[in-house]
CSV table of C-alpha atoms in Angstrom, one decimal:
chain,number,residue,atom,x,y,z
Y,1,MET,CA,-6.2,29.9,6.7
Y,2,LYS,CA,-6.3,29.6,3.0
Y,3,LEU,CA,-7.7,27.1,0.5
Y,4,LEU,CA,-5.9,28.2,-2.6
Y,5,SER,CA,-7.2,31.8,-3.1
Y,6,GLY,CA,-10.3,31.3,-1.0
Y,7,SER,CA,-10.6,31.5,2.8
Y,8,ILE,CA,-11.8,29.3,5.7
Y,9,SER,CA,-13.5,31.0,8.6
Y,10,SER,CA,-15.8,29.8,11.4
Y,11,GLY,CA,-15.3,26.2,10.2
Y,12,ASN,CA,-16.9,27.0,6.8
Y,13,ILE,CA,-15.1,26.4,3.5
Y,14,SER,CA,-15.2,29.1,0.9
Y,15,VAL,CA,-14.2,27.6,-2.4
Y,16,PRO,CA,-12.1,30.0,-4.5
Y,17,THR,CA,-13.7,31.7,-7.5
Y,18,GLU,CA,-11.8,29.7,-10.1
Y,19,ARG,CA,-13.1,26.5,-8.5
Y,20,ARG,CA,-16.7,27.6,-8.9
Y,21,GLU,CA,-16.3,27.7,-12.6
Y,22,VAL,CA,-17.1,24.8,-14.9
Y,23,PHE,CA,-14.0,22.7,-15.4
Y,24,THR,CA,-12.6,22.3,-18.9
Y,25,ASP,CA,-12.1,18.8,-20.1
Y,26,ASN,CA,-8.4,19.1,-19.2
Y,27,GLU,CA,-9.2,20.4,-15.7
Y,28,ALA,CA,-11.8,17.7,-15.1
Y,29,ALA,CA,-9.2,15.0,-15.9
Y,30,LYS,CA,-6.8,16.2,-13.3
Y,31,ALA,CA,-6.5,14.5,-9.9
Y,32,ASN,CA,-7.6,16.4,-6.8
Y,33,ILE,CA,-4.8,16.7,-4.3
Y,34,LEU,CA,-5.1,18.1,-0.7
Y,35,ILE,CA,-2.0,19.6,0.8
Y,36,ILE,CA,-1.9,19.4,4.6
Y,37,GLU,CA,1.0,21.4,5.8
Y,38,ASP,CA,1.2,23.9,8.7
Y,39,GLU,CA,4.4,25.8,7.6
Y,40,ALA,CA,3.8,28.5,5.0
Y,41,GLY,CA,7.0,28.0,3.1
Y,42,PRO,CA,6.7,24.2,2.3
Y,43,ARG,CA,3.0,24.7,1.7
Y,44,GLU,CA,3.5,27.4,-0.9
Y,45,ALA,CA,6.4,25.4,-2.5
Y,46,LEU,CA,4.1,22.4,-2.9
Y,47,LYS,CA,1.3,24.5,-4.4
Y,48,MET,CA,3.7,26.1,-6.9
Y,49,ILE,CA,5.2,22.7,-7.9
Y,50,LEU,CA,1.8,20.8,-8.2
Y,51,ARG,CA,-0.6,23.4,-9.5
Y,52,PRO,CA,0.3,22.9,-13.2
Y,53,PHE,CA,-0.5,19.2,-13.0
Y,54,PHE,CA,-3.3,18.8,-10.4
Y,55,ASN,CA,-6.4,20.5,-8.9
Y,56,LEU,CA,-5.2,21.6,-5.5
Y,57,TYR,CA,-6.7,22.2,-2.0
Y,58,SER,CA,-4.4,23.5,0.7
Y,59,VAL,CA,-5.0,23.6,4.5
Y,60,ASP,CA,-2.9,23.9,7.7
Y,61,ASN,CA,-5.6,22.7,10.1
Y,62,PRO,CA,-6.3,18.9,10.6
Y,63,ASP,CA,-10.0,19.5,11.4
Y,64,VAL,CA,-10.5,21.5,8.2
Y,65,ALA,CA,-8.6,18.8,6.3
Y,66,MET,CA,-11.1,16.2,7.5
Y,67,GLN,CA,-14.0,18.4,6.6
Y,68,LEU,CA,-12.7,18.7,3.0
Y,69,ILE,CA,-12.1,15.0,2.7
Y,70,ARG,CA,-15.7,14.3,3.7
Y,71,GLU,CA,-17.1,17.0,1.4
Y,72,GLN,CA,-14.9,17.0,-1.7
Y,73,LYS,CA,-13.6,14.3,-4.1
Y,74,ILE,CA,-10.0,14.0,-2.9
Y,75,ASP,CA,-7.8,11.5,-4.7
Y,76,LEU,CA,-4.5,12.1,-2.9
Y,77,VAL,CA,-3.2,13.8,0.3
Y,78,THR,CA,0.3,15.1,1.0
Y,79,LEU,CA,0.6,15.0,4.8
Y,80,ASP,CA,3.1,16.6,7.1
Y,81,LEU,CA,3.7,14.6,10.3
Y,82,LYS,CA,4.1,17.7,12.5
Y,83,LEU,CA,0.8,19.6,12.7
Y,84,PRO,CA,-0.7,21.9,15.3
Y,85,ARG,CA,-2.9,20.2,18.0
Y,86,ARG,CA,-2.5,16.9,16.3
Y,87,GLN,CA,0.1,14.4,15.1
Y,88,GLY,CA,0.1,13.6,11.4
Y,89,MET,CA,0.1,9.9,12.1
Y,90,ASP,CA,-3.1,10.2,14.0
Y,91,LEU,CA,-4.6,12.2,11.1
Y,92,LEU,CA,-3.5,9.5,8.6
Y,93,GLN,CA,-5.4,6.9,10.6
Y,94,GLU,CA,-8.6,9.0,10.6
Y,95,ILE,CA,-8.3,9.7,6.9
Y,96,LYS,CA,-8.1,6.0,6.2
Y,97,ARG,CA,-11.0,5.3,8.5
Y,98,GLU,CA,-13.2,7.9,6.7
Y,99,ARG,CA,-11.9,7.3,3.1
Y,100,GLU,CA,-9.8,4.3,2.6
Y,101,ASP,CA,-9.7,5.1,-1.2
Y,102,VAL,CA,-7.8,8.4,-0.6
Y,103,GLU,CA,-4.1,7.9,-1.1
Y,104,VAL,CA,-1.7,9.5,1.3
Y,105,ILE,CA,1.9,10.5,0.8
Y,106,ILE,CA,3.8,11.5,3.9
Y,107,ILE,CA,6.2,14.4,3.5
Y,108,THR,CA,8.2,15.1,6.7
Y,109,GLY,CA,11.4,16.8,7.9
Y,110,TYR,CA,11.7,14.4,10.8
Y,111,GLY,CA,12.0,11.1,9.0
Y,112,SER,CA,13.2,7.7,10.2
Y,113,LEU,CA,12.7,4.1,9.1
Y,114,GLN,CA,10.6,3.5,12.2
Y,115,SER,CA,8.1,6.3,11.3
Y,116,ALA,CA,8.2,5.2,7.6
Y,117,MET,CA,7.2,1.7,8.7
Y,118,GLU,CA,4.5,3.0,10.9
Y,119,GLY,CA,3.1,5.3,8.2
Y,120,ILE,CA,3.0,2.3,5.7
Y,121,ARG,CA,1.3,0.2,8.4
Y,122,TYR,CA,-1.5,2.8,8.7
Y,123,GLY,CA,-2.0,3.0,5.0
Y,124,ALA,CA,0.4,5.6,3.6
Y,125,ALA,CA,1.3,5.0,-0.1
Y,126,ALA,CA,4.7,6.7,0.1
Y,127,TYR,CA,7.1,8.5,2.5
Y,128,LEU,CA,9.3,11.5,1.4
Y,129,LEU,CA,11.8,13.6,3.4
Y,130,LYS,CA,12.2,17.4,3.4
Y,131,PRO,CA,13.7,19.0,1.5
Y,132,PHE,CA,12.2,16.9,-1.2
Y,133,ASN,CA,13.4,16.5,-4.8
Y,134,VAL,CA,10.9,18.0,-7.2
Y,135,THR,CA,11.3,15.3,-9.8
Y,136,GLU,CA,11.0,12.5,-7.2
Y,137,LEU,CA,7.9,14.1,-5.7
Y,138,ILE,CA,6.1,14.3,-9.1
Y,139,GLU,CA,7.2,10.8,-9.9
Y,140,VAL,CA,5.9,9.4,-6.6
Y,141,ILE,CA,2.6,11.2,-6.9
Y,142,ASN,CA,2.1,9.9,-10.5
Y,143,GLN,CA,3.0,6.4,-9.5
Y,144,THR,CA,0.6,6.4,-6.6
Y,145,LEU,CA,-2.2,7.8,-8.8
Y,146,GLU,CA,-1.4,5.2,-11.4
Y,147,LYS,CA,-1.6,2.4,-8.8
Y,148,LYS,CA,-5.0,3.8,-7.7
Y,149,ARG,CA,-6.2,3.8,-11.4
Y,150,ARG,CA,-4.8,0.3,-11.8
Y,151,PHE,CA,-6.8,-1.0,-8.8
Y,152,ASP,CA,-10.0,0.7,-10.2
Y,153,CYS,CA,-9.4,-1.1,-13.6
Y,154,LEU,CA,-8.7,-4.3,-11.8
Y,155,ARG,CA,-12.0,-4.1,-10.0
Y,156,ASP,CA,-13.9,-3.6,-13.2
Y,157,ALA,CA,-12.0,-6.4,-15.0
Y,158,VAL,CA,-12.7,-8.9,-12.2
Y,159,GLN,CA,-16.4,-8.0,-12.2
Y,160,ALA,CA,-16.5,-8.7,-15.9
Y,161,CYS,CA,-14.8,-12.1,-15.7
Y,162,ALA,CA,-15.7,-13.3,-12.2
Y,163,LYS,CA,-17.6,-16.3,-13.6
Y,164,MET,CA,-14.4,-17.6,-15.1
Y,165,TRP,CA,-12.8,-18.4,-11.8
Y,166,GLY,CA,-13.8,-22.0,-11.7
Y,167,SER,CA,-16.5,-24.1,-10.0
Y,168,ASP,CA,-14.5,-24.5,-6.8
Y,169,VAL,CA,-14.7,-20.8,-6.1
Y,170,ASN,CA,-18.1,-19.3,-5.7
Y,171,ALA,CA,-18.0,-16.4,-8.2
Y,172,LYS,CA,-20.5,-14.2,-6.4
Y,173,THR,CA,-18.8,-14.6,-3.0
Y,174,ALA,CA,-15.4,-14.1,-4.6
Y,175,TRP,CA,-16.5,-10.9,-6.4
Y,176,ARG,CA,-18.1,-9.5,-3.3
Y,177,ASN,CA,-15.0,-10.1,-1.2
Y,178,LEU,CA,-12.7,-8.8,-3.9
Y,179,SER,CA,-14.8,-5.7,-4.3
Y,180,ASN,CA,-14.6,-5.1,-0.6
Y,181,LEU,CA,-10.8,-5.5,-0.8
Y,182,LEU,CA,-10.4,-3.1,-3.7
Y,183,GLU,CA,-12.8,-0.6,-2.1
Y,184,ALA,CA,-10.7,-1.0,1.1
Y,185,LYS,CA,-13.6,-2.3,3.2
Y,186,HIS,CA,-11.1,-5.0,4.4
Y,187,PRO,CA,-8.4,-2.5,5.4
Y,188,GLU,CA,-6.0,-4.9,7.1
Y,189,LEU,CA,-5.6,-7.0,4.0
Y,190,VAL,CA,-5.0,-3.8,2.0
Y,191,ARG,CA,-2.6,-2.5,4.6
Y,192,HIS,CA,-0.7,-5.8,4.7
Y,193,ALA,CA,-0.4,-5.6,0.9
Y,194,ASN,CA,1.0,-2.0,1.1
Y,195,ARG,CA,3.5,-3.0,3.8
Y,196,VAL,CA,4.7,-6.0,1.9
Y,197,ASN,CA,5.1,-3.8,-1.2
Y,198,PHE,CA,7.0,-1.3,1.0
Y,199,TYR,CA,9.4,-3.9,2.3
Y,200,ALA,CA,9.9,-5.6,-1.0
Y,201,SER,CA,10.5,-2.3,-2.8
Y,202,LEU,CA,13.0,-1.4,0.0
Y,203,LEU,CA,14.9,-4.6,-0.8
Y,204,GLY,CA,14.5,-4.1,-4.5
Y,205,GLU,CA,16.1,-0.6,-4.3
Y,206,HIS,CA,19.4,-2.4,-3.4
Y,207,LEU,CA,19.2,-4.8,-6.3
Y,208,LYS,CA,19.9,-4.1,-10.0
Y,209,LEU,CA,16.3,-4.7,-11.1
Y,210,SER,CA,15.1,-3.6,-14.6
Y,211,GLU,CA,12.2,-1.1,-14.8
Y,212,ALA,CA,9.9,-4.0,-15.9
Y,213,ASP,CA,11.0,-6.0,-12.8
Y,214,ARG,CA,10.4,-3.1,-10.5
Y,215,GLU,CA,6.9,-2.6,-11.9
Y,216,SER,CA,6.1,-6.4,-11.6
Y,217,LEU,CA,7.5,-6.4,-8.1
Y,218,GLU,CA,5.2,-3.5,-7.1
Y,219,ILE,CA,2.1,-5.0,-8.7
Y,220,GLY,CA,2.8,-8.5,-7.5
Y,221,ALA,CA,3.5,-7.4,-3.9
Y,222,CYS,CA,0.2,-5.5,-3.8
Y,223,LEU,CA,-1.8,-8.4,-5.2
Y,224,HIS,CA,0.1,-11.3,-3.7
Y,225,ASP,CA,-2.8,-12.3,-1.4
Y,226,ILE,CA,-5.6,-11.6,-3.9
Y,227,GLY,CA,-6.6,-15.2,-3.8
Y,228,LYS,CA,-7.7,-14.8,-0.2
Y,229,VAL,CA,-10.8,-13.0,-1.4
Y,230,GLY,CA,-12.0,-16.2,-2.9
Y,231,LEU,CA,-12.1,-17.9,0.5
Y,232,ASP,CA,-14.9,-17.9,3.0
Y,233,GLU,CA,-14.2,-15.2,5.5
Y,234,ARG,CA,-14.8,-17.7,8.3
Y,235,THR,CA,-11.5,-19.3,7.3
Y,236,PHE,CA,-9.7,-16.3,8.9
Y,237,ALA,CA,-9.1,-15.7,12.6
Y,238,THR,CA,-7.2,-12.7,11.4
Y,239,PRO,CA,-6.0,-11.7,8.0
Y,240,HIS,CA,-2.7,-13.5,8.7
Y,241,GLN,CA,-3.8,-16.4,11.0
Y,242,PRO,CA,-6.1,-19.1,9.7
Y,243,VAL,CA,-8.3,-21.2,12.0
Y,244,VAL,CA,-6.2,-24.3,12.7
Y,245,GLU,CA,-8.5,-26.7,10.9
Y,246,ASP,CA,-8.6,-24.5,7.8
Y,247,VAL,CA,-4.8,-24.3,7.2
Y,248,GLU,CA,-5.1,-26.4,4.0
Y,249,VAL,CA,-8.0,-24.3,2.8
Y,250,MET,CA,-6.0,-21.2,3.4
Y,251,ARG,CA,-3.0,-22.6,1.4
Y,252,ARG,CA,-5.3,-22.7,-1.7
Y,253,HIS,CA,-5.2,-18.8,-1.9
Y,254,THR,CA,-2.0,-19.0,-3.9
Y,255,GLU,CA,-3.6,-21.1,-6.6
Y,256,ILE,CA,-6.9,-19.2,-6.6
Y,257,GLY,CA,-4.9,-16.0,-6.9
Y,258,ALA,CA,-2.9,-17.4,-9.8
Y,259,ARG,CA,-6.2,-18.3,-11.7
Y,260,MET,CA,-7.5,-14.8,-11.1
Y,261,ALA,CA,-4.3,-13.3,-12.4
Y,262,GLN,CA,-4.6,-15.4,-15.6
Y,263,THR,CA,-8.1,-14.0,-16.3
Y,264,LEU,CA,-6.9,-10.5,-15.7
Y,265,SER,CA,-4.0,-10.8,-18.3
Y,266,LEU,CA,-1.4,-9.9,-15.7
Y,267,SER,CA,2.3,-10.4,-16.6
Y,268,PRO,CA,3.9,-13.8,-16.1
Y,269,ASP,CA,6.2,-12.3,-13.4
Y,270,VAL,CA,3.2,-10.9,-11.5
Y,271,MET,CA,1.4,-14.3,-11.7
Y,272,ALA,CA,4.6,-16.0,-10.5
Y,273,ILE,CA,4.7,-13.8,-7.4
Y,274,ILE,CA,1.0,-14.5,-6.6
Y,275,ARG,CA,1.4,-18.2,-7.0
Y,276,HIS,CA,4.9,-18.7,-5.5
Y,277,HIS,CA,5.2,-16.2,-2.6
Y,278,HIS,CA,4.9,-19.1,-0.1
Y,279,GLU,CA,7.6,-21.3,-1.8
Y,280,TYR,CA,10.6,-21.8,0.5
Y,281,TYR,CA,14.2,-22.1,-0.5
Y,282,ASP,CA,14.6,-25.6,1.0
Y,283,GLY,CA,11.5,-26.9,-0.9
Y,284,SER,CA,9.2,-27.1,2.1
Y,285,GLY,CA,6.8,-24.4,0.8
Y,286,TYR,CA,3.6,-24.4,-1.3
Y,287,PRO,CA,1.8,-24.8,-3.7
Y,288,ASP,CA,4.4,-26.6,-5.9
Y,289,GLY,CA,7.3,-27.3,-3.5
Y,290,LEU,CA,9.8,-25.5,-5.6
Y,291,ARG,CA,13.4,-25.3,-4.3
Y,292,GLY,CA,16.2,-22.8,-4.5
Y,293,GLU,CA,16.8,-21.1,-7.9
Y,294,ASP,CA,13.7,-22.8,-9.3
Y,295,ILE,CA,11.6,-20.3,-7.3
Y,296,PRO,CA,11.0,-17.2,-9.4
Y,297,TYR,CA,13.3,-14.4,-8.2
Y,298,LEU,CA,10.7,-11.8,-7.5
Y,299,ALA,CA,8.6,-14.3,-5.6
Y,300,ARG,CA,11.7,-14.9,-3.3
Y,301,LEU,CA,11.7,-11.2,-2.5
Y,302,VAL,CA,8.0,-11.0,-1.7
Y,303,CYS,CA,8.3,-14.2,0.4
Y,304,ILE,CA,10.8,-12.4,2.7
Y,305,ALA,CA,8.8,-9.2,2.9
Y,306,ASN,CA,5.6,-11.1,3.6
Y,307,GLU,CA,6.9,-13.1,6.5
Y,308,PHE,CA,8.8,-10.1,7.9
Y,309,ASP,CA,5.5,-8.2,8.1
Y,310,TRP,CA,3.8,-11.2,9.6
Y,311,MET,CA,6.4,-11.3,12.4
Y,312,LEU,CA,6.0,-7.6,13.2
Y,313,THR,CA,2.2,-7.3,13.0
Y,314,SER,CA,1.4,-10.6,14.8
Y,315,ARG,CA,2.8,-8.9,17.9
Y,316,SER,CA,3.9,-5.3,18.1
Y,317,GLU,CA,6.2,-3.6,15.6
Y,318,GLN,CA,6.5,-0.7,18.0
Y,319,ASP,CA,8.7,-2.9,20.3
Y,320,PRO,CA,12.4,-2.6,19.3
Y,321,LEU,CA,12.9,-6.2,20.6
Y,322,VAL,CA,10.2,-7.4,18.2
Y,323,GLN,CA,11.8,-5.6,15.3
Y,324,GLU,CA,15.2,-7.2,16.1
Y,325,GLU,CA,13.5,-10.6,16.6
Y,326,ALA,CA,11.9,-10.2,13.1
Y,327,ARG,CA,15.3,-9.3,11.6
Y,328,GLU,CA,17.0,-12.2,13.4
Y,329,TYR,CA,14.2,-14.5,12.1
Y,330,VAL,CA,15.0,-13.5,8.5
Y,331,ARG,CA,18.7,-14.1,9.1
Y,332,SER,CA,18.1,-17.5,10.7
Y,333,GLN,CA,16.0,-18.6,7.8
Y,334,ALA,CA,18.7,-17.9,5.2
Y,335,GLY,CA,19.0,-21.0,3.1
Y,336,LEU,CA,16.0,-22.6,4.7
Y,337,ARG,CA,12.9,-20.5,3.9
Y,338,PHE,CA,14.6,-17.7,2.2
Y,339,ASP,CA,17.2,-17.1,-0.5
Y,340,PRO,CA,20.4,-16.7,1.6
Y,341,LYS,CA,21.8,-13.7,-0.3
Y,342,LEU,CA,18.4,-11.9,-0.3
Y,343,ALA,CA,17.9,-12.7,3.4
Y,344,LYS,CA,21.3,-11.3,4.4
Y,345,LEU,CA,20.7,-8.1,2.4
Y,346,PHE,CA,17.2,-7.6,3.7
Y,347,ALA,CA,18.4,-8.0,7.3
Y,348,GLN,CA,21.0,-5.3,6.6
Y,349,VAL,CA,18.5,-3.0,4.8
Y,350,VAL,CA,15.9,-3.0,7.5
Y,351,ARG,CA,18.4,-2.3,10.2
């Protein structure tokens, strides 16, 4: 097996000569990408496409891949789902257990919406089908790395202004919890955010959103529950289910998140998603009881994606009956909890 121009034997990694050299400033600034692909053709194609832009590692063995991830600074992994001796989805879960900060993009020739949903559930940032479009691949990788940088910047910004969050939120506790979130030490909240982003973006692809709206939707979906890190962890029975007596405390996460967003100078559309993703179309939601068209449009999208994910993960999204039940729930809440046009479209899209 080969790692770029080096070799791997007896479980030991031989780093190629060019990687032993001192990086130039330009090389040092490049992200480190690990390609995990057992077929020589796609592996070489990925290396040829990505080499001008990134520092590359390439393996065809899951065990060697994990050794690299433990020993090298890897920013992003491209992962084939069909691997020798191991399924890619199992490897994805191990990567996330070892290094939650490593982004993973699945590239597979055996794609389905089911496996895409499963991949996002386990922490994949994106999902591409073979044969892949070169422009799309580069764009997805750059977007994923930009999101990673954005979260790093967010962590630093929150640390600088944590004391501005107000007397009713303990700044030290809030910062510690938010740090854990951004460092992915609270993986289920992170994975929930990624899944909601996936479902919301899936719906957004069928709408005529501007580039600015698409960016706000992505950021807002990823950060919609950021206010939960300002709550005592004892409030949660699970990341989705509050202890019964703490329901009212839990509801405050939308307002806490909106205050955090203000201190971070996030866009008004992102702040609207964070504050209003629990507003319902019939006016029965919170925190402001907005109704119908008064609810910001992007918040209506995230509301559907958020509750759809809750329906799946509160039981078992592997069960086709549960999936259909979740879709039927979205359809049944058209005009009640959800914007009727968006609910109808979402139920069609996820079918």
